[in-house]
Amino acid sequence: MSIKRIILLVALHIFLVGNAQEKRFTQAALLDTLIDTQGNRVTFASVLKKHEGKPVFIDIWATWCRDCLVAMPQLHELMDDAKKVDFVFISLDRNQDSWRKGIEKYDLGQREHYFSVEGWKSDLFSSIDLDWIPRYMIIGPDGKIELFKAIKLDDIELKRIIDLNHKK
């Protein structure tokens, strides 16, 4: 085996091992403050704890986000199909009034909603390298992140995880 081939294999191995690390929320992210629809301040950890033992689909969105709004019909379809999944919405709206109006306007009231107090600069969003919304994540019943990042509902990995593990 040539030295070039060995170097290439070692580099490939390092790349694959580095990217195979399990994604998890930092302690600071888990302690990040959100506001629920009743105006209560809650931690992200308490939101996850509330859904222990169930798969959770997290949708990070805002009413000013065109891509978020364009995806709404497809999102409603997914919510109808994936009955075993708890859907949790975290808003990046600029104010709580817009957020509350958006929940009603886009017929999302039957789900669980939170407003991000710190917005884009929150520990939660920093820990997940949030760079675009909508951002979709799936947390398994065991609390592990099954899908770390999707920005489209037709993402192949998102569909695979939902179809394989969490439909009906």
GROMACS .gro file of C-alpha atoms in nm:
model
  168
    1MET     CA    1   0.000   0.000   0.000
    2SER     CA    2   0.143   0.337  -0.098
    3ILE     CA    3   0.210   0.611   0.154
    4LYS     CA    4  -0.042   0.839  -0.025
    5ARG     CA    5  -0.313   0.578   0.014
    6ILE     CA    6  -0.235   0.531   0.385
    7ILE     CA    7  -0.247   0.907   0.446
    8LEU     CA    8  -0.576   0.930   0.258
    9LEU     CA    9  -0.728   0.646   0.463
   10VAL     CA   10  -0.610   0.799   0.792
   11ALA     CA   11  -0.752   1.139   0.693
   12LEU     CA   12  -1.083   0.979   0.592
   13HIS     CA   13  -1.099   0.788   0.921
   14ILE     CA   14  -1.035   1.104   1.124
   15PHE     CA   15  -1.303   1.291   0.929
   16LEU     CA   16  -1.562   1.015   0.974
   17VAL     CA   17  -1.493   0.967   1.345
   18GLY     CA   18  -1.508   1.343   1.403
   19ASN     CA   19  -1.843   1.373   1.229
   20ALA     CA   20  -1.990   1.064   1.394
   21GLN     CA   21  -1.991   1.220   1.740
   22GLU     CA   22  -2.324   1.211   1.911
   23LYS     CA   23  -2.494   1.550   1.908
   24ARG     CA   24  -2.623   1.663   2.245
   25PHE     CA   25  -2.747   1.976   2.411
   26THR     CA   26  -2.502   2.163   2.630
   27GLN     CA   27  -2.585   2.223   2.996
   28ALA     CA   28  -2.628   2.594   2.917
   29ALA     CA   29  -2.873   2.506   2.638
   30LEU     CA   30  -3.078   2.288   2.872
   31LEU     CA   31  -3.098   2.576   3.121
   32ASP     CA   32  -3.201   2.828   2.855
   33THR     CA   33  -3.521   3.015   2.938
   34LEU     CA   34  -3.833   2.997   2.724
   35ILE     CA   35  -4.180   3.144   2.781
   36ASP     CA   36  -4.487   2.923   2.744
   37THR     CA   37  -4.826   3.040   2.618
   38GLN     CA   38  -4.939   3.116   2.976
   39GLY     CA   39  -4.643   3.350   3.026
   40ASN     CA   40  -4.450   3.113   3.252
   41ARG     CA   41  -4.072   3.099   3.228
   42VAL     CA   42  -3.949   2.743   3.178
   43THR     CA   43  -3.616   2.583   3.095
   44PHE     CA   44  -3.556   2.389   2.777
   45ALA     CA   45  -3.468   2.089   2.998
   46SER     CA   46  -3.816   2.102   3.155
   47VAL     CA   47  -3.972   2.105   2.809
   48LEU     CA   48  -3.779   1.791   2.713
   49LYS     CA   49  -3.856   1.624   3.048
   50LYS     CA   50  -4.227   1.680   2.989
   51HIS     CA   51  -4.201   1.454   2.683
   52GLU     CA   52  -3.982   1.177   2.826
   53GLY     CA   53  -4.063   0.844   2.668
   54LYS     CA   54  -4.215   1.000   2.355
   55PRO     CA   55  -4.060   1.119   2.032
   56VAL     CA   56  -4.048   1.499   2.004
   57PHE     CA   57  -4.042   1.700   1.683
   58ILE     CA   58  -3.900   2.047   1.750
   59ASP     CA   59  -3.983   2.324   1.504
   60ILE     CA   60  -3.788   2.648   1.546
   61TRP     CA   61  -3.976   2.910   1.350
   62ALA     CA   62  -4.108   3.269   1.333
   63THR     CA   63  -4.408   3.443   1.179
   64TRP     CA   64  -4.176   3.669   0.975
   65CYS     CA   65  -3.996   3.368   0.823
   66ARG     CA   66  -4.119   3.307   0.468
   67ASP     CA   67  -3.977   2.953   0.450
   68CYS     CA   68  -4.152   2.869   0.778
   69LEU     CA   69  -4.488   2.989   0.646
   70VAL     CA   70  -4.450   2.818   0.307
   71ALA     CA   71  -4.390   2.489   0.494
   72MET     CA   72  -4.709   2.516   0.705
   73PRO     CA   73  -4.936   2.302   0.482
   74GLN     CA   74  -4.674   2.026   0.470
   75LEU     CA   75  -4.623   2.060   0.847
   76HIS     CA   76  -4.996   2.017   0.912
   77GLU     CA   77  -4.989   1.705   0.696
   78LEU     CA   78  -4.696   1.567   0.897
   79MET     CA   79  -4.873   1.641   1.227
   80ASP     CA   80  -5.179   1.452   1.100
   81ASP     CA   81  -4.968   1.153   0.990
   82ALA     CA   82  -4.729   1.126   1.286
   83LYS     CA   83  -4.976   1.084   1.571
   84LYS     CA   84  -4.717   0.923   1.803
   85VAL     CA   85  -4.497   1.233   1.789
   86ASP     CA   86  -4.523   1.533   2.022
   87PHE     CA   87  -4.477   1.857   1.828
   88VAL     CA   88  -4.305   2.144   2.008
   89PHE     CA   89  -4.269   2.489   1.853
   90ILE     CA   90  -4.008   2.742   1.961
   91SER     CA   91  -4.058   3.090   1.821
   92LEU     CA   92  -3.795   3.342   1.722
   93ASP     CA   93  -4.052   3.614   1.672
   94ARG     CA   94  -3.943   3.964   1.764
   95ASN     CA   95  -4.215   3.998   2.025
   96GLN     CA   96  -4.465   3.782   2.209
   97ASP     CA   97  -4.766   3.950   2.050
   98SER     CA   98  -4.659   3.845   1.698
   99TRP     CA   99  -4.585   3.495   1.828
  100ARG     CA  100  -4.929   3.455   1.990
  101LYS     CA  101  -5.110   3.589   1.682
  102GLY     CA  102  -4.908   3.352   1.461
  103ILE     CA  103  -5.013   3.048   1.664
  104GLU     CA  104  -5.378   3.131   1.594
  105LYS     CA  105  -5.332   3.250   1.237
  106TYR     CA  106  -5.151   2.934   1.129
  107ASP     CA  107  -5.381   2.701   1.324
  108LEU     CA  108  -5.112   2.566   1.557
  109GLY     CA  109  -5.300   2.616   1.883
  110GLN     CA  110  -5.343   2.245   1.954
  111ARG     CA  111  -4.965   2.202   1.996
  112GLU     CA  112  -4.707   2.311   2.251
  113HIS     CA  113  -4.548   2.654   2.202
  114TYR     CA  114  -4.259   2.849   2.350
  115PHE     CA  115  -4.109   3.190   2.289
  116SER     CA  116  -3.732   3.228   2.299
  117VAL     CA  117  -3.645   3.500   2.550
  118GLU     CA  118  -3.293   3.558   2.414
  119GLY     CA  119  -3.375   3.498   2.047
  120TRP     CA  120  -3.093   3.402   1.811
  121LYS     CA  121  -2.832   3.469   2.080
  122SER     CA  122  -2.972   3.214   2.325
  123ASP     CA  123  -2.755   2.937   2.468
  124LEU     CA  124  -2.991   2.682   2.314
  125PHE     CA  125  -2.955   2.819   1.963
  126SER     CA  126  -2.581   2.872   2.002
  127SER     CA  127  -2.539   2.509   2.108
  128ILE     CA  128  -2.716   2.381   1.797
  129ASP     CA  129  -2.540   2.626   1.564
  130LEU     CA  130  -2.872   2.773   1.453
  131ASP     CA  131  -2.811   2.950   1.124
  132TRP     CA  132  -3.146   2.920   0.947
  133ILE     CA  133  -3.513   2.875   1.019
  134PRO     CA  134  -3.719   2.679   0.998
  135ARG     CA  135  -3.501   2.432   1.182
  136TYR     CA  136  -3.636   2.089   1.259
  137MET     CA  137  -3.502   1.844   1.515
  138ILE     CA  138  -3.626   1.506   1.634
  139ILE     CA  139  -3.561   1.383   1.986
  140GLY     CA  140  -3.619   1.011   2.042
  141PRO     CA  141  -3.822   0.861   2.327
  142ASP     CA  142  -3.490   0.790   2.503
  143GLY     CA  143  -3.406   1.163   2.500
  144LYS     CA  144  -3.131   1.129   2.240
  145ILE     CA  145  -3.119   1.353   1.937
  146GLU     CA  146  -3.224   1.144   1.636
  147LEU     CA  147  -3.215   1.431   1.388
  148PHE     CA  148  -2.990   1.725   1.467
  149LYS     CA  149  -3.062   1.947   1.170
  150ALA     CA  150  -3.312   1.973   0.889
  151ILE     CA  151  -3.433   2.293   0.728
  152LYS     CA  152  -3.691   2.137   0.497
  153LEU     CA  153  -3.973   1.900   0.579
  154ASP     CA  154  -3.889   1.688   0.277
  155ASP     CA  155  -3.538   1.624   0.415
  156ILE     CA  156  -3.462   1.258   0.341
  157GLU     CA  157  -3.331   1.182   0.691
  158LEU     CA  158  -3.630   1.353   0.857
  159LYS     CA  159  -3.874   1.151   0.648
  160ARG     CA  160  -3.682   0.829   0.712
  161ILE     CA  161  -3.683   0.876   1.090
  162ILE     CA  162  -4.052   0.967   1.103
  163ASP     CA  163  -4.158   0.688   0.865
  164LEU     CA  164  -3.944   0.422   1.030
  165ASN     CA  165  -4.000   0.498   1.395
  166HIS     CA  166  -4.280   0.737   1.465
  167LYS     CA  167  -4.577   0.714   1.231
  168LYS     CA  168  -4.925   0.626   1.358
   0.00000   0.00000   0.00000
